[in-house]
Coordinates of C-alpha atoms in Angstrom, one line a residue:
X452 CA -77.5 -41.6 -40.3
X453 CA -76.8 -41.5 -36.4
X454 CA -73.2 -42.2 -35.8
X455 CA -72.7 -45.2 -33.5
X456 CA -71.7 -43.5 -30.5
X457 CA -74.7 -41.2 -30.7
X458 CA -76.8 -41.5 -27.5
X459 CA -74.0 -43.8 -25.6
X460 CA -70.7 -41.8 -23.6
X461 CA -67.6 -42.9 -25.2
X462 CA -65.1 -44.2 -23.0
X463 CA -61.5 -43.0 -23.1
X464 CA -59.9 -45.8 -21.8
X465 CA -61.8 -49.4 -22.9
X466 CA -60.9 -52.8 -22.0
X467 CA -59.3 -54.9 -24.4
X468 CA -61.1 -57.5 -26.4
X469 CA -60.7 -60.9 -25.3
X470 CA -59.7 -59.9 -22.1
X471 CA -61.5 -62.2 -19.4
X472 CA -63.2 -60.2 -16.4
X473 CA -60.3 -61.5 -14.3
X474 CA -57.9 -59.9 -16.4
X475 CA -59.4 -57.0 -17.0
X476 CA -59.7 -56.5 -12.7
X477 CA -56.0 -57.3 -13.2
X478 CA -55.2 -54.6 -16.0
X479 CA -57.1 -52.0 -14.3
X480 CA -55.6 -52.0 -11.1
X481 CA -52.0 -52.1 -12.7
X482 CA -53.1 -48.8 -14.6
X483 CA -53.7 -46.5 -11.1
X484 CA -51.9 -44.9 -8.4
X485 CA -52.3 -47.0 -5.2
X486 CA -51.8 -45.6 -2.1
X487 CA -48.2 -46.4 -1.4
X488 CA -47.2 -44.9 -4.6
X489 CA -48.8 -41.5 -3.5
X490 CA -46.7 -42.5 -0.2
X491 CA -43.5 -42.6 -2.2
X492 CA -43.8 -39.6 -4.5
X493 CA -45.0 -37.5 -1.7
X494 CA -41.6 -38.8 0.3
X495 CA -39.6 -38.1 -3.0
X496 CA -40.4 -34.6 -3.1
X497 CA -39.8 -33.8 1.1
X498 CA -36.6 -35.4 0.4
X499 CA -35.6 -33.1 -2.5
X500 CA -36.7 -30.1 -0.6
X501 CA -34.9 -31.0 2.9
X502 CA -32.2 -31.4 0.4
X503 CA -32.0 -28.2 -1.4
X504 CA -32.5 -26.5 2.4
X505 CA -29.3 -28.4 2.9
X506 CA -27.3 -27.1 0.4
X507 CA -28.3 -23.8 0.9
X508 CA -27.3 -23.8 4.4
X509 CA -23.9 -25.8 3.1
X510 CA -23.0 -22.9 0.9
X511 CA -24.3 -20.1 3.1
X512 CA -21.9 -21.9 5.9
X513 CA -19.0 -22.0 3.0
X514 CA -19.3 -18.4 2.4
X515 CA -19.0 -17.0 6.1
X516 CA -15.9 -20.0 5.9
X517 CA -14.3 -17.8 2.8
X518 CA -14.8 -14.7 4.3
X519 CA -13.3 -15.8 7.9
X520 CA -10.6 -17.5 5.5
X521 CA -10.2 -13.7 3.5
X522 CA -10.1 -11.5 7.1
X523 CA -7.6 -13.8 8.1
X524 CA -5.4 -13.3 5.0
X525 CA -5.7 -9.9 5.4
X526 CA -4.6 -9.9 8.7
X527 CA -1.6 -12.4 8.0
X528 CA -0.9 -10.2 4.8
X529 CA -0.9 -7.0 7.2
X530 CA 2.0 -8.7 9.8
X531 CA 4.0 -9.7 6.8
X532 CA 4.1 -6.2 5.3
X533 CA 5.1 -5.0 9.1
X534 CA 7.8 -8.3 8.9
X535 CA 9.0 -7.4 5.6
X536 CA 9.6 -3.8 6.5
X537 CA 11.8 -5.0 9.7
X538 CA 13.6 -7.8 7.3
X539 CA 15.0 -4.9 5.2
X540 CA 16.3 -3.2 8.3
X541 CA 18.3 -6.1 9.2
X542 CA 21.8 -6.9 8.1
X543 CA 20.5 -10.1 6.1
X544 CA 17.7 -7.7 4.5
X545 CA 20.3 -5.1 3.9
X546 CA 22.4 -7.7 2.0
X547 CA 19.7 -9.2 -0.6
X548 CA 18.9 -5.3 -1.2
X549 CA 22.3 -4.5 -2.5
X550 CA 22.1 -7.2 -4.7
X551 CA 19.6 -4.8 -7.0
X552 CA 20.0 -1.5 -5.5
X553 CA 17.0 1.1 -6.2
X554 CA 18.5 3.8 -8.5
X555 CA 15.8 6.2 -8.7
X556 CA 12.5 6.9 -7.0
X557 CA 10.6 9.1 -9.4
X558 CA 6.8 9.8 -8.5
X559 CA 4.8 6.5 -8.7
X560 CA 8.2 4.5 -10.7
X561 CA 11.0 3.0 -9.0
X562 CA 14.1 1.8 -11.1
X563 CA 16.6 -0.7 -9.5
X564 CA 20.4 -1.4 -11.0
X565 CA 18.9 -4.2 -13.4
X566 CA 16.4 -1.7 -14.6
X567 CA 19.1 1.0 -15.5
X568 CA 21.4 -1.7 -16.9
X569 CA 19.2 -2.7 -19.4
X570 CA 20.0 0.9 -21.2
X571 CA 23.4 -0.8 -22.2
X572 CA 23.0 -2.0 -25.5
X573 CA 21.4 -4.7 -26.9
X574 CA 19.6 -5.0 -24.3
X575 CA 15.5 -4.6 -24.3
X576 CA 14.3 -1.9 -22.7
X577 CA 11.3 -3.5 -19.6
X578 CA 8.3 -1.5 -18.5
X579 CA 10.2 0.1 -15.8
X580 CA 12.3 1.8 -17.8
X581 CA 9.1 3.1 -20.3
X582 CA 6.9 4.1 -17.2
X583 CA 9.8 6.4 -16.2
X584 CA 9.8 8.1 -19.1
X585 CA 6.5 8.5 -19.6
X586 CA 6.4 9.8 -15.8
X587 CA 9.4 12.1 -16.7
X588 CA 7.4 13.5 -19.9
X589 CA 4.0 14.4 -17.8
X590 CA 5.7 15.6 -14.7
X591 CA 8.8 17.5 -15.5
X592 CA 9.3 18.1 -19.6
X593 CA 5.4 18.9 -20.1
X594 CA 4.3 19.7 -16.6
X595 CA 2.6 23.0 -18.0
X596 CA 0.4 20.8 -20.4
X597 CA -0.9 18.3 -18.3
X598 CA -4.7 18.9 -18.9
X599 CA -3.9 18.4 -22.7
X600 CA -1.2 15.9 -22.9
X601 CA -1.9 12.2 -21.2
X602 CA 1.1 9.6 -20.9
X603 CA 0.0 5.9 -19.7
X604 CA 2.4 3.2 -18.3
X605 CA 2.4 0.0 -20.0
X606 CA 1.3 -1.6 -16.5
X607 CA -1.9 0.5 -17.0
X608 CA -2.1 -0.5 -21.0
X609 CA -1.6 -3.8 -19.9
X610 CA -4.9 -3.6 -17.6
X611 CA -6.7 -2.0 -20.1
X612 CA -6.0 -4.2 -22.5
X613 CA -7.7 -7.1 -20.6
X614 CA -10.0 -5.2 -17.7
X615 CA -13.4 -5.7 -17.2
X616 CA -15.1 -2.8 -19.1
X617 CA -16.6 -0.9 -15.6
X618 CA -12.9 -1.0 -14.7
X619 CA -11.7 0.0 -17.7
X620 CA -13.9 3.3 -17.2
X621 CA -13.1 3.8 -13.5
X622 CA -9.2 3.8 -14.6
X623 CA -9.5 6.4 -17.6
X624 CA -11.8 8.8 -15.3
X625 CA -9.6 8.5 -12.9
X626 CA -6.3 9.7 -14.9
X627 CA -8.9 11.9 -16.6
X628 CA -7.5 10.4 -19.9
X629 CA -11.1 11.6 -21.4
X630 CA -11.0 15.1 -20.6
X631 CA -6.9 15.3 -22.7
X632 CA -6.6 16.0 -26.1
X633 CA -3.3 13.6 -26.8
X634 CA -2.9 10.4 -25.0
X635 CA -0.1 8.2 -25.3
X636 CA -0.4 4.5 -24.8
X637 CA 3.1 2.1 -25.2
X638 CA 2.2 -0.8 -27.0
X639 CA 3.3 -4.5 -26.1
X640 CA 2.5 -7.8 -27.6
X641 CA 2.3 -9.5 -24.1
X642 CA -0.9 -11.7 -23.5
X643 CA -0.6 -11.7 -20.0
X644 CA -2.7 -9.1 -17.9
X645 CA -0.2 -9.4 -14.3
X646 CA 3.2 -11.2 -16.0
X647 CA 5.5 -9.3 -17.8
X648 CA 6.5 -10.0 -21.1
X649 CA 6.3 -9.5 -24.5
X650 CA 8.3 -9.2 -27.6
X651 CA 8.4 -6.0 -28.9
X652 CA 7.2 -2.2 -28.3
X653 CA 5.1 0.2 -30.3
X654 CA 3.6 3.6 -29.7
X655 CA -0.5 4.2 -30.1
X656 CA -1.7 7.7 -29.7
X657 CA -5.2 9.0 -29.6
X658 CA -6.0 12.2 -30.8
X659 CA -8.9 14.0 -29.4
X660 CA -9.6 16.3 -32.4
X661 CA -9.9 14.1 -34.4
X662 CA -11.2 11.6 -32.6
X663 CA -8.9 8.8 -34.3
X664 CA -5.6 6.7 -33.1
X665 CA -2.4 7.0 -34.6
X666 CA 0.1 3.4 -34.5
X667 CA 4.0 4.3 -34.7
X668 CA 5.9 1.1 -35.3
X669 CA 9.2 0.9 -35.3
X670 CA 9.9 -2.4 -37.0
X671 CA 8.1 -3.3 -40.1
X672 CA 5.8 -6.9 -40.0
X673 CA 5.2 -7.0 -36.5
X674 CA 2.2 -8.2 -35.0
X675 CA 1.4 -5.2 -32.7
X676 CA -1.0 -3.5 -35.1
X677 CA -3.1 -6.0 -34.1
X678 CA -2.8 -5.3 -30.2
X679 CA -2.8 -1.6 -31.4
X680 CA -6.3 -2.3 -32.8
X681 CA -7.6 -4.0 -30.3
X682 CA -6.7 -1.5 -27.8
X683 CA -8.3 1.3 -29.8
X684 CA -11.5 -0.6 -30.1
X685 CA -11.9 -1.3 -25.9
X686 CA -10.4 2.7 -25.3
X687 CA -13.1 4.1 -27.9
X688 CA -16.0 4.0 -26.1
X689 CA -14.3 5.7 -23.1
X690 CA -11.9 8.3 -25.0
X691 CA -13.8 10.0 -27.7
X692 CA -14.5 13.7 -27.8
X693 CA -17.0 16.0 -26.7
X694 CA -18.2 16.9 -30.1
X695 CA -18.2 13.7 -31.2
X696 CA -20.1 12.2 -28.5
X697 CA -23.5 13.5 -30.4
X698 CA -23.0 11.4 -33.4
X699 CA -20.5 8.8 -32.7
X700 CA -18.3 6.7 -35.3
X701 CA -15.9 4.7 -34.0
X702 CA -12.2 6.2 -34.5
X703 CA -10.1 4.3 -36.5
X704 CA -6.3 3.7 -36.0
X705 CA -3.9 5.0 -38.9
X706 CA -0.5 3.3 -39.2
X707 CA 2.4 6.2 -39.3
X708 CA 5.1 6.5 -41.0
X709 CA 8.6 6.8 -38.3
X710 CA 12.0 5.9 -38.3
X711 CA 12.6 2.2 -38.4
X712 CA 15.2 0.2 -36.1
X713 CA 18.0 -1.3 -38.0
X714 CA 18.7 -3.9 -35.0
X715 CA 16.4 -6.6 -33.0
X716 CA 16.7 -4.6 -29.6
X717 CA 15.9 -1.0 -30.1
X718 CA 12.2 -1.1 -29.9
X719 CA 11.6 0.3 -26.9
X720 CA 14.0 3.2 -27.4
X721 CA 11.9 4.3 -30.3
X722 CA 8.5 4.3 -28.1
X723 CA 10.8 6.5 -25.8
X724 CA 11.9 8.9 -28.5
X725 CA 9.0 8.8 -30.7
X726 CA 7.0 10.1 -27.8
X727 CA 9.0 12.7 -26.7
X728 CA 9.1 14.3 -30.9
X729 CA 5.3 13.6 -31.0
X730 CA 4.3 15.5 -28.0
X731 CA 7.1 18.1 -28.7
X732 CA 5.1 18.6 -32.5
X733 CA 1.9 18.7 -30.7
X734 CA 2.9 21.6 -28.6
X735 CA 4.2 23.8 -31.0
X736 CA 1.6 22.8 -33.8
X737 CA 4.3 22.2 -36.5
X738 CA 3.5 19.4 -39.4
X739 CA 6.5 17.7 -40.1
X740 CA 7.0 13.7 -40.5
X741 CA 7.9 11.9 -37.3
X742 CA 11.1 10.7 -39.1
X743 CA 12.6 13.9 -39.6
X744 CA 12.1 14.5 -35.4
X745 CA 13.3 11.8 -34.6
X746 CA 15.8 10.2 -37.0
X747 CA 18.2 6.4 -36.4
X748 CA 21.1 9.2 -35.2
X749 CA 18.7 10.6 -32.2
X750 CA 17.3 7.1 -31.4
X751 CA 21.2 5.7 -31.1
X752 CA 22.5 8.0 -28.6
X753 CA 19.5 8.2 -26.2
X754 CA 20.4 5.5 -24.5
X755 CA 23.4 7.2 -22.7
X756 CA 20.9 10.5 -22.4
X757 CA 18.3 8.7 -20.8
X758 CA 21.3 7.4 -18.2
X759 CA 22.6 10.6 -17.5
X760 CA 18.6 11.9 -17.1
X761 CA 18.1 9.2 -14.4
X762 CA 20.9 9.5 -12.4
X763 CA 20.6 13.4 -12.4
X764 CA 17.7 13.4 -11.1
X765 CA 19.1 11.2 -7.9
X766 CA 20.9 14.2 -7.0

């Protein structure tokens, strides 16, 4: 059978039955697009485009704005340096000076009286005070092993910690930590990249040939493996070794066995003398545990050596 539409064009839209003609004119016409809706849409869409135009030109205007805003900084930042520089000449400037004298300038570390007292016990040893050493280590007790041993300040370990990974590359080609063999990295449980702070010190050390990191805590239950870890994991990419560049694994971190502090404030003096009996093992290639190096007896009178070192060196 013929289906009932067969021969006839089937309307998509229809008019309702029982719709008068009247009503239907009506329904119709409500259905369309007149010609002042076209009017209005076409209007809608100029408007949104005059207004995206506007806000372009708003932010391009903003940016020159910032720009202006940054040369002038620049500028203002350049005459306070200069105004600074001439405050510390003056008698007012020579006054707030003296109240924290500079002790020592030692290649890129500067240590004031605060810094140096801090050696008195129980005080916590700062950054200042680790930097030192670690600049003391590299340029004067192992100047002849610089293109094996690498020594980084905790203000560097601090940016490592939380730089951008393109940074974090720049930095390490730029000390050349990726061409040493042993790099030392001071350890802090800080969570702030530019603030100091902290509550305690530990010592991570990579280790080229073997393409893994070694953690030397001095005081058991802390929570800088952690940090150690974490550290490891961001450096890896950047610090393994030649030969194991071809098939890489990531390193992983060993906890060590060292001496362990018998007070609350002696942290940073075992980063300090931990370093110093891991790079002097390294050198001569003896195997020996860190403990024996460096036992609580070495660890309690360094804090006088490492004052007489300093001031020694103001000479």
């Amino acid at each position: 059978m013929d289906s009932p539409f067969s021969g006839t064009r089937r309307a998509l839209f229809q008019t309702p039955q029982g719709l008068s003609s009247k009503h239907s004119q009506t329904h119709k016409k409500s259905s369309g697009y007149d010609k002042s809706d076209l009017l209005s849409s076409k209007a809608k869409i100029q408007f949104e485009h005059d207004l995206e135009l506007s806000l372009k030109s708003f932010e391009k205007d903003m940016h020159i704005q910032q720009l202006e805003q940054l040369r002038q900084l620049s500028e203002k930042l350049k005459n306070d340096a200069w105004i600074a520089a001439l405050f510390q000449s003056t008698t007012i400037g020579k006054s707030m000076s003296s109240c924290d004298p500079v002790v020592l300038s030692y290649e890129n570390s500067l240590l004031r009286q605060s810094d140096v007292e801090l050696l008195n016990v129980p005080n916590w040893l700062n950054d200042n005070i680790i930097a030192f050493w670690f600049e003391y280590l590299e340029n004067d007790v192992y100047k002849d092993h610089k293109k094996s041993l690498g020594f980084v300040c905790p203000q560097v370990v601090q940016y490592l910690k939380f730089g951008l990974p393109e940074d974090i590359k720049n930095t390490i080609e730029e000390l050349e930590l990726d061409k040493k063999q042993y790099v030392l990295f001071p350890v802090n449980d800080c969570r702030a990249q530019t603030v100091p702070g902290g509550t305690h010190w530990s010592l991570l050390v990579y280790n080229a040939s073997e393409n893994s990191f070694e953690h030397y805590d001095s005081y058991p239950g802390s929570c800088n493996l952690p940090v150690a870890e974490s550290l490891a994991k961001i450096l890896a990419t950047f610090l393994r070794s030649a030969s194991s560049k071809c098939g890489y694994s990531p390193p992983l971190v060993h906890e060590m066995q060292c001496t362990q502090q018998s007070n609350t404030y002696d942290c940073g003096m075992h980063v300090i003398c931990n370093a110093e009996g891991l790079c002097k093992m390294y050198i001569s290639g003896v195997k020996r545990p860190l403990s024996d190096m460096v036992p609580s007896s070495v660890v309690a009178r360094s804090r006088e050596n490492l004052k007489d070192i300093i001031y020694s060196l103001r000479k």
